[in-house]
PDB file of C-alpha atoms and ligand atoms in Angstrom:
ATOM      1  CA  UNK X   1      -6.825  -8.527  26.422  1.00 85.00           C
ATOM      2  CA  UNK X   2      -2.649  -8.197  26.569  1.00 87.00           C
ATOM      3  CA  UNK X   3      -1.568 -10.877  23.854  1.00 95.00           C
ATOM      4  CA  UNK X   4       2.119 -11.421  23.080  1.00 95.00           C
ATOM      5  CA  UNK X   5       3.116 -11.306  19.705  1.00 96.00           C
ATOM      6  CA  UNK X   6       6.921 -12.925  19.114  1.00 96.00           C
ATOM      7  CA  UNK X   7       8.768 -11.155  16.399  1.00 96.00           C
ATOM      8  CA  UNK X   8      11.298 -13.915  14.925  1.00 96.00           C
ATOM      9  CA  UNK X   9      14.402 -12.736  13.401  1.00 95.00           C
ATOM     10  CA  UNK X  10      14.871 -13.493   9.807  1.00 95.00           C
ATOM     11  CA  UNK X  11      18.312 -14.405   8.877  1.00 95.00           C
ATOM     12  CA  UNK X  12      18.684 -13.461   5.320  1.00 88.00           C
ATOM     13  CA  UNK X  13      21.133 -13.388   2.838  1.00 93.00           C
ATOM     14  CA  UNK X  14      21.290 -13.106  -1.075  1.00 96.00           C
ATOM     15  CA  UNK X  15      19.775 -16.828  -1.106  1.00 97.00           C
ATOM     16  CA  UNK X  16      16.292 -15.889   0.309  1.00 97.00           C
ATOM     17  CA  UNK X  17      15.172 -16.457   4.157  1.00 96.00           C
ATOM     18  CA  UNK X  18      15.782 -18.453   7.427  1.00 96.00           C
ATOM     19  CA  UNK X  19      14.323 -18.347  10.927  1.00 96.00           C
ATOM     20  CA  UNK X  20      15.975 -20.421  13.365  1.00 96.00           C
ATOM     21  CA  UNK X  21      13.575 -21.321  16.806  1.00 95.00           C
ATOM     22  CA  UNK X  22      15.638 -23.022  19.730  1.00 94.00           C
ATOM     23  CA  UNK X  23      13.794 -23.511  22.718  1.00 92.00           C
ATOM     24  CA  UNK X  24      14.295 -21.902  25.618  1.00 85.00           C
ATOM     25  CA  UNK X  25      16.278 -19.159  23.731  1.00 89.00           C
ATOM     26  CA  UNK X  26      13.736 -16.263  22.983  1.00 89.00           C
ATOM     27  CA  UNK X  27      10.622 -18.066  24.035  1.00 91.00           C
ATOM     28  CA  UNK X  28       9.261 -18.525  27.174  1.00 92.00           C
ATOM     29  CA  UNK X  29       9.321 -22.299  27.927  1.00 96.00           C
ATOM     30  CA  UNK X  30      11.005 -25.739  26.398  1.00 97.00           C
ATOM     31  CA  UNK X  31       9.386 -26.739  23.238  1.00 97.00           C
ATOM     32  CA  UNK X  32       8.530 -30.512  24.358  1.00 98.00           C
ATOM     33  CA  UNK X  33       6.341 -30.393  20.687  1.00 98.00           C
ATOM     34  CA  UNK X  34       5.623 -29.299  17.458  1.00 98.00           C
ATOM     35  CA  UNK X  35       2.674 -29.776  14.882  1.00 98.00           C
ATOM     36  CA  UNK X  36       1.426 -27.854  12.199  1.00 98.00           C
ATOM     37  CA  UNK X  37      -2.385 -27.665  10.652  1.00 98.00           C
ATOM     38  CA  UNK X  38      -2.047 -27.640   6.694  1.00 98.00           C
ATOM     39  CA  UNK X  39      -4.517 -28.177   3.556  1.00 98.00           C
ATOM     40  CA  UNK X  40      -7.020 -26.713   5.520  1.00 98.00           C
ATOM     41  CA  UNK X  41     -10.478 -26.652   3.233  1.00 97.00           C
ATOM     42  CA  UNK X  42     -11.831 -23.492   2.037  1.00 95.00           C
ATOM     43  CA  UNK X  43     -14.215 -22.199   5.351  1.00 97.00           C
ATOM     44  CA  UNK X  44     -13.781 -25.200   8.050  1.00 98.00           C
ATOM     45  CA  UNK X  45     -12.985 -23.713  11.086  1.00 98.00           C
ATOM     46  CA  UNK X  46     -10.705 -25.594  13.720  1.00 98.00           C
ATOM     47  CA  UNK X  47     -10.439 -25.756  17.434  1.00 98.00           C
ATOM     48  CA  UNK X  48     -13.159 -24.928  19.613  1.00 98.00           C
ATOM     49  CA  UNK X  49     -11.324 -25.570  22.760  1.00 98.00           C
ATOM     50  CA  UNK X  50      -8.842 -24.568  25.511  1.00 98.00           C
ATOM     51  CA  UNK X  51      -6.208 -25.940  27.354  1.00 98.00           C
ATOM     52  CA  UNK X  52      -5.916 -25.852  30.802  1.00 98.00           C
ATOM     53  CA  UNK X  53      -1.999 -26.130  31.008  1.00 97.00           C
ATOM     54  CA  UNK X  54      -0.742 -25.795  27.130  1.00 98.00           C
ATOM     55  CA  UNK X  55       1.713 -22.855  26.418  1.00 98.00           C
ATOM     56  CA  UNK X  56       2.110 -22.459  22.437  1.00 98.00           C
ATOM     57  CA  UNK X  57       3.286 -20.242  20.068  1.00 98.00           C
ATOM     58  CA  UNK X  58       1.652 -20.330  16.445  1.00 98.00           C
ATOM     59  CA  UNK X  59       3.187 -19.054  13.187  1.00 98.00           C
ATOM     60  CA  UNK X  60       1.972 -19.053   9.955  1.00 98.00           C
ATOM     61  CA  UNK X  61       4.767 -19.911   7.666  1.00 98.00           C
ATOM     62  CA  UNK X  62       2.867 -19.681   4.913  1.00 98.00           C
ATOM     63  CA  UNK X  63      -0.105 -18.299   4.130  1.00 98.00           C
ATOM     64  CA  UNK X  64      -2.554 -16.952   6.772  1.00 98.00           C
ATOM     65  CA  UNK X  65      -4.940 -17.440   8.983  1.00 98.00           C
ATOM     66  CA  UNK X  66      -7.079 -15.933  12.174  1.00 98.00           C
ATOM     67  CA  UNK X  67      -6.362 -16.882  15.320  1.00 98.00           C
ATOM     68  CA  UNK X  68      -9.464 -15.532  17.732  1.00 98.00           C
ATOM     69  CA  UNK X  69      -9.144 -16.098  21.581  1.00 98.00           C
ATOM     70  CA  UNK X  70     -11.490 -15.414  24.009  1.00 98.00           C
ATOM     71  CA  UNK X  71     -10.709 -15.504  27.313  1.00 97.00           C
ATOM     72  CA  UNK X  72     -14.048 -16.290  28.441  1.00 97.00           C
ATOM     73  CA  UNK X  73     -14.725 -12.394  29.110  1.00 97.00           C
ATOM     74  CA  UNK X  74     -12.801 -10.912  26.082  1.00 97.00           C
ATOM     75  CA  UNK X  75     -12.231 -11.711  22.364  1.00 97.00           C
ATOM     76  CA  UNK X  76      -9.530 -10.637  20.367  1.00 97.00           C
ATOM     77  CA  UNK X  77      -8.709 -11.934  16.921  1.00 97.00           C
ATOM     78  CA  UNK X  78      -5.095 -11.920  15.566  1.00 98.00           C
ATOM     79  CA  UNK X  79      -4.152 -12.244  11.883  1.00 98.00           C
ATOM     80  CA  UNK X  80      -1.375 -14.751  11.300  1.00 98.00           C
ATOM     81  CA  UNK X  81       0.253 -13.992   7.934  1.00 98.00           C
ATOM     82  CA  UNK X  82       3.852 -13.868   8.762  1.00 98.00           C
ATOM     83  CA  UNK X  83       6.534 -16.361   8.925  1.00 97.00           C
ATOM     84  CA  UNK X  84       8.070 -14.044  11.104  1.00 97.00           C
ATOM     85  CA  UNK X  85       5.387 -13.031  13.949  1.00 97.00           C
ATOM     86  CA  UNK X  86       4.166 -15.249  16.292  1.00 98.00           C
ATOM     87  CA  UNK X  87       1.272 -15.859  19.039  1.00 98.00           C
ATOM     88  CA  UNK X  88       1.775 -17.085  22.595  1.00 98.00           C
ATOM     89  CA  UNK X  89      -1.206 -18.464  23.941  1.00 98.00           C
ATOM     90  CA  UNK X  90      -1.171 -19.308  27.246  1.00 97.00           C
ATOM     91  CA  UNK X  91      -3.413 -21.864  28.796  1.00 98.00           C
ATOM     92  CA  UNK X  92      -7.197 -20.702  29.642  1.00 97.00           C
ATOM     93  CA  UNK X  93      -7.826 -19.509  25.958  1.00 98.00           C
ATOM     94  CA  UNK X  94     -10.731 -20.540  24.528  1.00 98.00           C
ATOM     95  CA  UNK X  95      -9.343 -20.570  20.460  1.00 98.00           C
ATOM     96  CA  UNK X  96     -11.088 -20.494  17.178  1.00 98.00           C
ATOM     97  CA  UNK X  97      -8.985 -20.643  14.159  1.00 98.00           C
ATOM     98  CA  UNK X  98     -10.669 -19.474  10.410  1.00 98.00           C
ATOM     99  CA  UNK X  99      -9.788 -18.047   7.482  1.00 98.00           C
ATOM    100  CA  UNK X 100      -7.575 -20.498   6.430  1.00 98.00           C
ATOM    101  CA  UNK X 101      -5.790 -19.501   3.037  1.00 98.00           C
ATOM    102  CA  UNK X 102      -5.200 -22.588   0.712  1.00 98.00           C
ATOM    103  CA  UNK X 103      -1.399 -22.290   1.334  1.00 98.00           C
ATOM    104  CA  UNK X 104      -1.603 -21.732   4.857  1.00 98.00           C
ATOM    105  CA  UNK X 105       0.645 -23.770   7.153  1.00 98.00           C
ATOM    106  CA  UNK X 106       0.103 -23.150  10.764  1.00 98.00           C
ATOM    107  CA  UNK X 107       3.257 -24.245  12.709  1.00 98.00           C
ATOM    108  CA  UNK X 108       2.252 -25.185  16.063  1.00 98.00           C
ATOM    109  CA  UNK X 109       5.691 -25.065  19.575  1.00 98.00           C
ATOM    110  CA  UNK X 110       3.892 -26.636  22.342  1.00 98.00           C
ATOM    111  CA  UNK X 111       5.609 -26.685  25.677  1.00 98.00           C
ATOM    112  CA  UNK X 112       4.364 -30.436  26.793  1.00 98.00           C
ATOM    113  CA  UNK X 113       3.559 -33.384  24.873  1.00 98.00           C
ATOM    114  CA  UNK X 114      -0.484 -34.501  23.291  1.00 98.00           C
ATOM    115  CA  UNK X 115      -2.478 -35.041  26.415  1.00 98.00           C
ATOM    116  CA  UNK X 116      -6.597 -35.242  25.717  1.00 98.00           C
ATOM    117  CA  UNK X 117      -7.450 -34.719  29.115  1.00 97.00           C
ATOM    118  CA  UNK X 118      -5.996 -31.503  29.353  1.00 98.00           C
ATOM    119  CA  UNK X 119      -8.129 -30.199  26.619  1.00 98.00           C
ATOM    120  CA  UNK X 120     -11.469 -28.329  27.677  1.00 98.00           C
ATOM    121  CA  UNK X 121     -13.486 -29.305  24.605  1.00 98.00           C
ATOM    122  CA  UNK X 122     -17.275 -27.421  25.536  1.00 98.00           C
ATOM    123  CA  UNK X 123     -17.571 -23.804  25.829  1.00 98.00           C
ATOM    124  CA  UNK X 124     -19.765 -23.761  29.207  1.00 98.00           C
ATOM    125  CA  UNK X 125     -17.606 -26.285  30.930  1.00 98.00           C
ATOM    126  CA  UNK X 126     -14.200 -23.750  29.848  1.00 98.00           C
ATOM    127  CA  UNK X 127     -16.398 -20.781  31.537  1.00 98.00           C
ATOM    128  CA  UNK X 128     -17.325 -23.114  34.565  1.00 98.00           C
ATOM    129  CA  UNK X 129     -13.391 -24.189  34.316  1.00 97.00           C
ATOM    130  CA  UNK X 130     -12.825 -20.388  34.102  1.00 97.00           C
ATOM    131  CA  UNK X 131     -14.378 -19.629  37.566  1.00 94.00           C
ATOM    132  CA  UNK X 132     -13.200 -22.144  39.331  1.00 88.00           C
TER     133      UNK X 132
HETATM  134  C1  T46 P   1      -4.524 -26.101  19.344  1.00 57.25           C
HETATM  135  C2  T46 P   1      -4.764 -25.679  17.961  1.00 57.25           C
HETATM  136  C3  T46 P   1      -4.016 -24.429  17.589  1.00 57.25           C
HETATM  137  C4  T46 P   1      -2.649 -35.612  18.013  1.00 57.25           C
HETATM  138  O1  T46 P   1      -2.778 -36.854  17.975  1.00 57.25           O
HETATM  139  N1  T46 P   1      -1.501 -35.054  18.466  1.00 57.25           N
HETATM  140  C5  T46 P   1      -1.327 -33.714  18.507  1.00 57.25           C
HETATM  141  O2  T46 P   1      -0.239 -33.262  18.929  1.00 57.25           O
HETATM  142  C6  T46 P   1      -2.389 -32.864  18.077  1.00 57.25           C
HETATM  143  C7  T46 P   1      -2.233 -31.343  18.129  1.00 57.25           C
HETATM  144  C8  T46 P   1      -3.549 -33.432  17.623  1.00 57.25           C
HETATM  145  N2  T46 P   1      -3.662 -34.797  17.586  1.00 57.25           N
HETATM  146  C9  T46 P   1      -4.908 -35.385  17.036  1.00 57.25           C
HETATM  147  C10 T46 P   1      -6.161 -35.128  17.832  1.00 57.25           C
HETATM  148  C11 T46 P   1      -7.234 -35.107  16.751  1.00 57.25           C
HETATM  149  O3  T46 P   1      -7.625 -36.438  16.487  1.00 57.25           O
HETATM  150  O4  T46 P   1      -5.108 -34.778  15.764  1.00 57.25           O
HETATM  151  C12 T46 P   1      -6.488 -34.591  15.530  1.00 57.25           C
HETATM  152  C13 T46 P   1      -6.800 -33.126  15.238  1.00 57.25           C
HETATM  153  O5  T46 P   1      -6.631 -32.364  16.436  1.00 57.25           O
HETATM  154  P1  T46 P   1      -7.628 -31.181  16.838  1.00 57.25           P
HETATM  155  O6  T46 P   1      -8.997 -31.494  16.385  1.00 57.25           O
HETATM  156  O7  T46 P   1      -7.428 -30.899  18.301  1.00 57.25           O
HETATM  157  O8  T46 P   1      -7.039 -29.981  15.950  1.00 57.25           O
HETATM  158  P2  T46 P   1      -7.342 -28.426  16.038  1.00 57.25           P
HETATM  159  O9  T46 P   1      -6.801 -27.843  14.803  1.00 57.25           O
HETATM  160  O10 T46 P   1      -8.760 -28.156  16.372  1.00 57.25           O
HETATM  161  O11 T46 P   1      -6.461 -27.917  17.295  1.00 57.25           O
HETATM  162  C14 T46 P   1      -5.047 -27.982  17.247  1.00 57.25           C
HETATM  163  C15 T46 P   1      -4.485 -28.496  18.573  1.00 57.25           C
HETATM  164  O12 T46 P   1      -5.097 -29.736  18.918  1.00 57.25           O
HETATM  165  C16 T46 P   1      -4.698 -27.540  19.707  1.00 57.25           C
HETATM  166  O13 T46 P   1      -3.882 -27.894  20.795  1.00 57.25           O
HETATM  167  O14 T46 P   1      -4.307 -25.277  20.221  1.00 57.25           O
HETATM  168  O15 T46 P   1      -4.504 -26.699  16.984  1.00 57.25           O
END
């Protein structure tokens, strides 16, 4: 599976750390969104679904997580623990996040606004979806 990492440039100075994001400018679409996942519980495990049109790109900012996506043949699992690295996932990615640090916050750039229906929330309909 060929996943894209994003490698965000820190802009540092004697004061500590910034990353700036501007959409369209170093990632592939307009960010029409953005959410993040925090005080996660010790073990849950979110997601268990896909999207059928959702681009996003997920950072950890702080703390870390795993990020696996299966692409209904293939699995691959990425460690998020960088406030500098982050995952594209493209639509058609079945995604399981775990792992969840206490401190983790997962900072979510969508490129289109909350839609339910465009969320493929059962695995064998997402492999049916998948084939079609
Ligand atoms: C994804 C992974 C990485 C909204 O009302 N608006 C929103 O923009 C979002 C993202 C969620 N919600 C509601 C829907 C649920 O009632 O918030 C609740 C929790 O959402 P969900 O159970 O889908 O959360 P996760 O962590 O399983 O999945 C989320 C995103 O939904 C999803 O797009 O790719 O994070």
């Amino acid at each position: 599976m060929n996943l894209t990492t994003i490698n965000f440039k820190p802009l540092g100075d004697a004061r500590g750390s910034l990353v700036a994001i501007e959409s369209d400018l170093g990632i592939p679409f307009p960010i029409r969104r953005v959410y993040y996942i925090f005080d996660t519980k010790t073990g849950v495990e979110r997601g268990f679904h896909a999207h059928k049109k959702l681009q996003q790109i997920a950072v950890a900012v702080t703390g870390s997580c795993e990020m696996i996506l299966d692409d209904g043949k293939e699995k691959e699992s990425v460690c998020l623990d960088s406030s500098t690295k982050g995952l594209y996932i493209g639509p058609g990615f079945w995604r399981v996040m775990r792992n969840f640090t206490p401190d983790c916050v997962l900072l979510v750039l969508a490129d289109r606004h909350y839609d339910e229906s465009e969320y493929i929330r059962n695995y064998d309909e997402f492999l049916e979806w998948k084939k079609s």
